[in-house]
Every structure is written in C-alpha cells, then in structure tokens.
mmCIF file of C-alpha atoms in Angstrom:
data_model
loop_
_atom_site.group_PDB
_atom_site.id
_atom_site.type_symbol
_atom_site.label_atom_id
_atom_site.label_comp_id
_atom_site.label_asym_id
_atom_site.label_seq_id
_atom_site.Cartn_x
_atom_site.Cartn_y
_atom_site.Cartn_z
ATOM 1 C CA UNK A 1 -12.722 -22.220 5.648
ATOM 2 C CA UNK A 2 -11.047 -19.280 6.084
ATOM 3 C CA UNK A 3 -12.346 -15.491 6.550
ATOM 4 C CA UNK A 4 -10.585 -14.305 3.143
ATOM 5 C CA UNK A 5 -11.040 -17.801 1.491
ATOM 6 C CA UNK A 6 -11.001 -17.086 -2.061
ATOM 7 C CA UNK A 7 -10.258 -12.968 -1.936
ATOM 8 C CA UNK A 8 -7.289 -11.423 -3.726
ATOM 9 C CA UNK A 9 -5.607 -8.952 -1.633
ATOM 10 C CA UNK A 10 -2.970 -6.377 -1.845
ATOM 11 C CA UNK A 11 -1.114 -4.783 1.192
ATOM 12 C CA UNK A 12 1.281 -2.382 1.025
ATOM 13 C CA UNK A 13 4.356 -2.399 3.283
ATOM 14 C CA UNK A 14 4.206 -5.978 3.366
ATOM 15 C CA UNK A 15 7.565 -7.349 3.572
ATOM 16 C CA UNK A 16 7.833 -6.128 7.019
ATOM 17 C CA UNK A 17 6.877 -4.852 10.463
ATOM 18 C CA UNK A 18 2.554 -4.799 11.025
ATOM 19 C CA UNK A 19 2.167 -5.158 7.320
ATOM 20 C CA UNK A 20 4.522 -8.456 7.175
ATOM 21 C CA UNK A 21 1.635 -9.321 10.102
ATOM 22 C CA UNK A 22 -0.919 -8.531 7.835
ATOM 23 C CA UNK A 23 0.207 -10.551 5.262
ATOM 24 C CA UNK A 24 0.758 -14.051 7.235
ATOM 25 C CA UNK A 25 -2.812 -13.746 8.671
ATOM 26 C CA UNK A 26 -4.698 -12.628 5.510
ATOM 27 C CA UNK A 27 -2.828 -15.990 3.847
ATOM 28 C CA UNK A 28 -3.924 -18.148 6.483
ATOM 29 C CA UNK A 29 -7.763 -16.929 6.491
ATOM 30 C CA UNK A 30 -7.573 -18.327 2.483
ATOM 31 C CA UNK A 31 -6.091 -14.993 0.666
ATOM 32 C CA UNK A 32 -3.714 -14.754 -2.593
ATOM 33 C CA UNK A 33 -1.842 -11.986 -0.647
ATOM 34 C CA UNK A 34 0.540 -9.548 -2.739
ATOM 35 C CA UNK A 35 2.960 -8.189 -0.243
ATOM 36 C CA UNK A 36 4.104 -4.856 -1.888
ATOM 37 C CA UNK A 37 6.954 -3.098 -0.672
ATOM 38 C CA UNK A 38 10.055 -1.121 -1.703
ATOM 39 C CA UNK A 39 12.379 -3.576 0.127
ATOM 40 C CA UNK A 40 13.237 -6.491 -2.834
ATOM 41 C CA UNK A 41 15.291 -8.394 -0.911
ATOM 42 C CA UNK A 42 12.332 -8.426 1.954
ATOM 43 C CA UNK A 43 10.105 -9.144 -0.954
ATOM 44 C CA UNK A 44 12.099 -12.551 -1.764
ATOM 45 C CA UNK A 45 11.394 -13.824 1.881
ATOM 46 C CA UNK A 46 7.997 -12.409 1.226
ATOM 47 C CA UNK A 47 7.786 -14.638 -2.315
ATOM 48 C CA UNK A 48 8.438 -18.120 -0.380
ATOM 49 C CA UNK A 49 5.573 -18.344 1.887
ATOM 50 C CA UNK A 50 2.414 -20.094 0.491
ATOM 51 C CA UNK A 51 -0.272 -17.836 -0.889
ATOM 52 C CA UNK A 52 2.130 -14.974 -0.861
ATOM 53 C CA UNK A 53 3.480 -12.692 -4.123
ATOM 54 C CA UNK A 54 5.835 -10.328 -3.803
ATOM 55 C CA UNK A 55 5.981 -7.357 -6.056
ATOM 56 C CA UNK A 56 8.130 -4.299 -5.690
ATOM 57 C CA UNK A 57 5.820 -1.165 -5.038
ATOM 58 C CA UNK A 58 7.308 2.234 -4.438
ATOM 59 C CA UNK A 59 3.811 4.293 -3.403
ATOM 60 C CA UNK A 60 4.818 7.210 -3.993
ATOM 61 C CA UNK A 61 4.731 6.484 -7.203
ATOM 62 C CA UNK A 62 1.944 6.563 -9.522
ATOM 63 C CA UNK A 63 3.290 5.134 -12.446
ATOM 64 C CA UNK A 64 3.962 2.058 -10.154
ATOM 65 C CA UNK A 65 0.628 1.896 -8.466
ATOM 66 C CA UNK A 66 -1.026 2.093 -12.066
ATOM 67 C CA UNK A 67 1.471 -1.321 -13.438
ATOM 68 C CA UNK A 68 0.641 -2.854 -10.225
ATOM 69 C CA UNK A 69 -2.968 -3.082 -10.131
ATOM 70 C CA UNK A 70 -3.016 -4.112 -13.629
ATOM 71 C CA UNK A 71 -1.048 -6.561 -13.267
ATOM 72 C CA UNK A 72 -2.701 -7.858 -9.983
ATOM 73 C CA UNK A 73 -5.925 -8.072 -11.768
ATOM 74 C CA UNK A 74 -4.692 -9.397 -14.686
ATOM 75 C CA UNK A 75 -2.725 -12.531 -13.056
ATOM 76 C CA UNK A 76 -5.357 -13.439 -10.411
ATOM 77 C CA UNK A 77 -8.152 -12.052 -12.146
ATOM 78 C CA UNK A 78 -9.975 -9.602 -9.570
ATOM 79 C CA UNK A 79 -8.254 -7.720 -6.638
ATOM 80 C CA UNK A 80 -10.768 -7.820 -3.274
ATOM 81 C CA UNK A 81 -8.692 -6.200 -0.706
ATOM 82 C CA UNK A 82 -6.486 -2.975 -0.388
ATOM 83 C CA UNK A 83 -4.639 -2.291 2.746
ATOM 84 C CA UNK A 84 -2.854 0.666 2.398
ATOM 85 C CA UNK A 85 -0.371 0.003 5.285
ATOM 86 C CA UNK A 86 2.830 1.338 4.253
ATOM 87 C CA UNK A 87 4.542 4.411 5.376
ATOM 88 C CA UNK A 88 7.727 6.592 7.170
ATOM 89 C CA UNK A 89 8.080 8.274 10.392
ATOM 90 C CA UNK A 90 10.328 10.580 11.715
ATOM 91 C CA UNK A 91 11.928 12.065 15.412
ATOM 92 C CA UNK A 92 12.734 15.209 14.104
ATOM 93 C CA UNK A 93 11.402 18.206 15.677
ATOM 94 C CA UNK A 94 9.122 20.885 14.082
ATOM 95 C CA UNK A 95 12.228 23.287 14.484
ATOM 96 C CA UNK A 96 13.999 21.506 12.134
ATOM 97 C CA UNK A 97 11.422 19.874 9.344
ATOM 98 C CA UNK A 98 11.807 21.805 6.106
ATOM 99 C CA UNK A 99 10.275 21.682 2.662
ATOM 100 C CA UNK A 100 12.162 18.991 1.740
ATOM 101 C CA UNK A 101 11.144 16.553 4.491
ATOM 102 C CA UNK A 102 8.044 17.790 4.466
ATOM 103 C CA UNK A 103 7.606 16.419 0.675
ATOM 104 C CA UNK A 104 8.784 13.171 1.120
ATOM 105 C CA UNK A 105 6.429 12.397 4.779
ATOM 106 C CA UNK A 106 3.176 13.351 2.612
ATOM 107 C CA UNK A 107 4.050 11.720 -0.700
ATOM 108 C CA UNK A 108 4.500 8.238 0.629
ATOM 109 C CA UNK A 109 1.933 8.495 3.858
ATOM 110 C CA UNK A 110 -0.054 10.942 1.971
ATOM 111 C CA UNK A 111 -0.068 10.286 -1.471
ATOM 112 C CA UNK A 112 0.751 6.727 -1.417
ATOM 113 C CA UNK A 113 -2.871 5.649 -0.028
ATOM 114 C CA UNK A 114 -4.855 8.163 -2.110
ATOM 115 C CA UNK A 115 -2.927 6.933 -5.676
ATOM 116 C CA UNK A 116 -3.768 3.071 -4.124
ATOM 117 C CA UNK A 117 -7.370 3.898 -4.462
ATOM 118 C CA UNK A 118 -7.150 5.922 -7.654
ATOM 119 C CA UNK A 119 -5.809 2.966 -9.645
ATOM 120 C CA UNK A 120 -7.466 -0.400 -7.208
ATOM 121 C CA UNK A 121 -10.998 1.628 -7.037
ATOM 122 C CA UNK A 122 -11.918 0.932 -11.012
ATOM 123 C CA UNK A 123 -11.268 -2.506 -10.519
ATOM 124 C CA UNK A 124 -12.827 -3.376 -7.250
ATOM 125 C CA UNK A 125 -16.051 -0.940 -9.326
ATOM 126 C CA UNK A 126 -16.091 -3.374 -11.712
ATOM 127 C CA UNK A 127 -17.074 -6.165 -9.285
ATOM 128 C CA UNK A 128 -19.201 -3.932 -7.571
ATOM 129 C CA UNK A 129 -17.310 -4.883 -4.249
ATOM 130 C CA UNK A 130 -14.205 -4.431 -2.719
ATOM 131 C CA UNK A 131 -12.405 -3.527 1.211
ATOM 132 C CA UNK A 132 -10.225 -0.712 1.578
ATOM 133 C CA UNK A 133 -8.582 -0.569 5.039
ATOM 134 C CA UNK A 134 -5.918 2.626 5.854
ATOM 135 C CA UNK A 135 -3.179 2.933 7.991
ATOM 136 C CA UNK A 136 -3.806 6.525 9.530
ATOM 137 C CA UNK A 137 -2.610 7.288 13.498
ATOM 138 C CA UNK A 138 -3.723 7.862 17.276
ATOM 139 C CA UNK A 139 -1.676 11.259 16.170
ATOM 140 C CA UNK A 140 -4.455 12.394 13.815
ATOM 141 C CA UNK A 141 -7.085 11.857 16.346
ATOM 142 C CA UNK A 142 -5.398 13.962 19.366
ATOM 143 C CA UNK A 143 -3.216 17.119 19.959
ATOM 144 C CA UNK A 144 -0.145 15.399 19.840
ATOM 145 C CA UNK A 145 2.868 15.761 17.009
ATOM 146 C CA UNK A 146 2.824 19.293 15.488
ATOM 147 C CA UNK A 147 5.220 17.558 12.665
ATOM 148 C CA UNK A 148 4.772 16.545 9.116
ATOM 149 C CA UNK A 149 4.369 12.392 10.360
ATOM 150 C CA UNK A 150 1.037 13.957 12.276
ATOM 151 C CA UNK A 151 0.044 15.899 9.158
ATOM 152 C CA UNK A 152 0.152 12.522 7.163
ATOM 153 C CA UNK A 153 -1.976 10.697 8.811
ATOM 154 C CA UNK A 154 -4.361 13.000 9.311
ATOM 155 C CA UNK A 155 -3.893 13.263 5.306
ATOM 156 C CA UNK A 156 -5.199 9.841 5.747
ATOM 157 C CA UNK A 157 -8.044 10.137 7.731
ATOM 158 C CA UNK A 158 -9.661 12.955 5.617
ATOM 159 C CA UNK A 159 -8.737 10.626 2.285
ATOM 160 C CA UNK A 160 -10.468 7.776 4.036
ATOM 161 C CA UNK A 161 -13.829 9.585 4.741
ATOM 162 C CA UNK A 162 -14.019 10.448 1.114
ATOM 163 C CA UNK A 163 -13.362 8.173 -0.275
ATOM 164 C CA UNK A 164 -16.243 5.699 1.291
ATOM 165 C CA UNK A 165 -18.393 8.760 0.446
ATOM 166 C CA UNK A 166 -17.469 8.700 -2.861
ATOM 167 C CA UNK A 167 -17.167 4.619 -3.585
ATOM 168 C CA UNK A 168 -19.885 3.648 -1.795
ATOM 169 C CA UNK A 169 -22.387 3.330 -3.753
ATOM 170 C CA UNK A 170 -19.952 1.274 -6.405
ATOM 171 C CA UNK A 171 -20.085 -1.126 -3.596
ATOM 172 C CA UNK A 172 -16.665 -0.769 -2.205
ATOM 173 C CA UNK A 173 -15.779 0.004 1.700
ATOM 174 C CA UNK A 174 -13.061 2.095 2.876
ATOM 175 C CA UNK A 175 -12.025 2.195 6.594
ATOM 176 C CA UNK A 176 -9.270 3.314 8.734
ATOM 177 C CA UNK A 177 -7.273 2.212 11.295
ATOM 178 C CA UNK A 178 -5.633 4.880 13.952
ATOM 179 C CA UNK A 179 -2.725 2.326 15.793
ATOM 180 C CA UNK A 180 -1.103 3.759 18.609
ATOM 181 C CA UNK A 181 2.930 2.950 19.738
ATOM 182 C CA UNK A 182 3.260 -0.359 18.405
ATOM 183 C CA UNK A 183 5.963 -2.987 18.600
ATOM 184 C CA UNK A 184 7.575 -3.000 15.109
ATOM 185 C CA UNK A 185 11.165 -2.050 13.572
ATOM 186 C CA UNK A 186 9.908 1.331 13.007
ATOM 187 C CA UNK A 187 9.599 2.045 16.852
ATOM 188 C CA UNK A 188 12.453 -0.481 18.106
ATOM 189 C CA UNK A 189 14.457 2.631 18.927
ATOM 190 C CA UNK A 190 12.414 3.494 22.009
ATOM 191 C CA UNK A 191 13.226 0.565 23.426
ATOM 192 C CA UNK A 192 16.832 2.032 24.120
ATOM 193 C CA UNK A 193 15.567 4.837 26.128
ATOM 194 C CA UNK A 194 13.701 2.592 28.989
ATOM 195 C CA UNK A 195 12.509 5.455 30.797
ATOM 196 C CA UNK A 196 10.612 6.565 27.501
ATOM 197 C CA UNK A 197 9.105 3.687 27.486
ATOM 198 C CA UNK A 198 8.082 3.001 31.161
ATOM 199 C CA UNK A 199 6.093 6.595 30.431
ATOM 200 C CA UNK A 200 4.572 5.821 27.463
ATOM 201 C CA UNK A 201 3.179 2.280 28.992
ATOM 202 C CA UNK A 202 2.163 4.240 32.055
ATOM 203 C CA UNK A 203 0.090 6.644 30.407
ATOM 204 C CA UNK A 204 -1.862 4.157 28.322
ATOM 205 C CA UNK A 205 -4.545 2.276 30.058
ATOM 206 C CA UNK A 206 -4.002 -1.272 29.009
ATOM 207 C CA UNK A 207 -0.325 -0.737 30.694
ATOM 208 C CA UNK A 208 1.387 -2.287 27.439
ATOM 209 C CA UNK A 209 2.426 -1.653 23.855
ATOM 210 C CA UNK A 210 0.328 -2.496 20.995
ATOM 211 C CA UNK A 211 1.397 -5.605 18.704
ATOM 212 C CA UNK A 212 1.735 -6.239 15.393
ATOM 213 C CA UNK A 213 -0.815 -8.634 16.041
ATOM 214 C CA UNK A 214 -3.516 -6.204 17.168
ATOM 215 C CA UNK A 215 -3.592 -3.969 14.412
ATOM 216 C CA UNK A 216 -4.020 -6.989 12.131
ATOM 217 C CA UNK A 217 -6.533 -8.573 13.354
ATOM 218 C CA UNK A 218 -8.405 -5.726 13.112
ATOM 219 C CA UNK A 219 -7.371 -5.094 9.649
ATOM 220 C CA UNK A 220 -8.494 -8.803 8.796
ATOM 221 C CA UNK A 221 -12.357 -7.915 10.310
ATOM 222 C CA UNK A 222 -12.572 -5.040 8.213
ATOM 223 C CA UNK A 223 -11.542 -6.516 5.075
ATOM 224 C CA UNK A 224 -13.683 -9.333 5.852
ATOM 225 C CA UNK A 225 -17.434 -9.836 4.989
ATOM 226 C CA UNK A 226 -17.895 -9.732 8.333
ATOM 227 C CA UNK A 227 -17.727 -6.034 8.255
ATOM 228 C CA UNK A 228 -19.296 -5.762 5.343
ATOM 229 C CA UNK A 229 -22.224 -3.073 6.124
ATOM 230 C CA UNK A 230 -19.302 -1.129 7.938
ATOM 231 C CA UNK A 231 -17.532 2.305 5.811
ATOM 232 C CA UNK A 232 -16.405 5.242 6.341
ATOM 233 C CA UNK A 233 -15.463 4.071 10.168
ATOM 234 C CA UNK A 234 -12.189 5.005 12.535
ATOM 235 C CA UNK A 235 -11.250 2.119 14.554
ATOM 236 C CA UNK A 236 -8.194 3.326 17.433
ATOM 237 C CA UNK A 237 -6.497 0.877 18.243
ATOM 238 C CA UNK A 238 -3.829 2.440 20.981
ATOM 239 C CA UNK A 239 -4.859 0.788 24.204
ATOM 240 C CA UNK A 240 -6.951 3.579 26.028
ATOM 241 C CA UNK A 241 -4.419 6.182 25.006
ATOM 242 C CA UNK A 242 -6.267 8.675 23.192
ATOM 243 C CA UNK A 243 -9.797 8.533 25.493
ATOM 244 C CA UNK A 244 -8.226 10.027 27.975
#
C-alpha cells in the first residue's frame, strides 16, 4: 500500500521538469494525480500514464485556478494534496529587469501559489484535512539574487508561513520546500558553461547537483501522513549550500 493510497492530488507544473517527478512518484505511492500545467501538448503525455489527469492550468490566473478546483473536486470527489510547484526563472540582471518583467516573475511564482490556496483551501476545510507543499528557493533563504526570481520565492516563503497560521486550525498543513540548483530543463543551460558548473558543485558540500528526484521525495513526505503533525516548516534541500 502506497504512502498516498487513496489521496487526490493536484501539482502544478506537472507536465515537466521536478513537477513531472512529482507526479510519477505521487502515482506510484496510490494517488489520482492531476498534473496541471500550461504546456497541452506536455499535458497529453501527462494524460497516458496510469493514475494521471492532465488539465491545462495557467496560475496566474484566477479564473483558472477557481474552474480547476471545482472541477477536481467535483470529478474525484475531494482534493487531498496541493503542490504548488510551478514557476519561471530568469538570467537577466537587476540592471536590466523592468516593470514589465517584474509583473510577470511575481504573478506566476507569486501569485500563482497564493490563488492555489485561495480556491483548494475551502475544499480541503471542508474535510477538515488537507497538505499544501510550496516550491519557494535556497535564494529566499540567503543573500544571493537581488532580482525579481529571488523576490518570488521569497513571495513564497512569507505566503507559506501564513498560510499554515491561518489554515491550521481547519486542519490543513502548508509547508515549503527551498531546492537549490537542480537538474531540470529550466537549468540545462548551465551545463554549457562547464566552468559554471565545476564552481557551483565545488561550493556545495555534497559536491553534486540536486535531482529531480530529491526534491520529490521530499515533497511526497510532506504531503504524506507521515508528516502529518508537521506545518508551517522550511525544508532546504540544496546540498549544504546555504549553511555555509
């Protein structure tokens, strides 16, 4: 019997990357996993495994999140799990972010997890239980990024601490994971600059990049019963980077 045997879950970012990740281990531990992402065609690959839904999801929207969760709970009947995985990064430096790019960085790493919980929350109330688990970053726990990416996630982290304050006692528990450089699509282009990444593996600890792997795992314990006197918690997961 698996961990999630039974649970309905919903991650965000799903069709790809650590949130694709997410979504094969949350099936196998016994989930009805709804892989929402922005991608459709990713979303069809999504659709085939077993246990798996895809559903487009744009989070920046709220119109969206409010159809989705009412349709989540309507076709499976509850929703158990939120993972609020999905977001954007950027290379660009401070000299150059305006307005504009500012905007879009905080309404889909920003926004995006804080409308997940306004529209998921009333269900998961209704049960009187329910896991939230957010995507922040290493960046939001250290001095490093003075950019609108870093500003996100620490968007995140303040969201996160909030909200278990403020759903607690409805029974539902919010965490937060802080990844550090991970393996994944999004950060396949410092792979092309070797001696970026011979640095970045030197100054971490553990001497290696994170996985895909690692952060969901992680994700899986928190949205697990196993966890389930644990909120309002900030799990790092960047192999020794930031206790230095």
């Amino acid at each position: 019997m698996g961990k999630l045997e039974g649970k309905v879950a919903i991650i965000t970012g799903g069709a790809s990357g650590i949130g694709e990740c997410m979504v094969d281990l949350f099936a196998q531990e016994g989930a009805i996993v709804i892989a929402a992402d922005i991608n459709e065609t990713a979303l069809e690959t999504a659709s085939q495994k077993q246990n798996v839904y895809g559903m487009k999801l744009n989070v920046a929207s709220d119109e969206n999140w409010e159809a989705l969760a009412k349709v989540v709970s309507e076709r499976f009947g509850k929703i158990d799990i939120l993972v609020n995985n999905a977001g954007i990064s950027s290379e660009k430096p401070f000299e150059e972010i305006n307005a504009q790019d500012w905007e879009k960085m905080l309404s889909i790493n920003g926004f995006g997890p804080f409308a997940g919980m306004k529209h998921v929350t009333p269900y998961m109330a209704a049960q009187q239980k329910g896991s939230i688990v957010n995507i922040s970053s290493y960046t939001a726990m250290i001095g490093q990024g003075f950019n609108h990416y870093s500003a996100s996630k620490g968007a995140v982290r303040a969201l996160s601490k909030a909200a278990a304050t403020t759903f607690g006692r409805q029974g539902i528990r919010v965490n937060a994971l802080f990844p550090g450089i991970i393996e994944t699509p999004m950060t396949q282009s410092l792979s092309t600059s070797k001696e970026l990444l011979g640095r970045l593996i030197q100054a971490t600890p553990l001497q290696r990049l994170g996985q895909a792997m690692d952060i969901a795992k992680a994700a899986l314990f928190l949205a697990s019963d196993d966890s389930s006197y644990i909120t309002g918690s900030e799990l790092v997961i960047d192999g020794g980077y930031s206790a230095q």
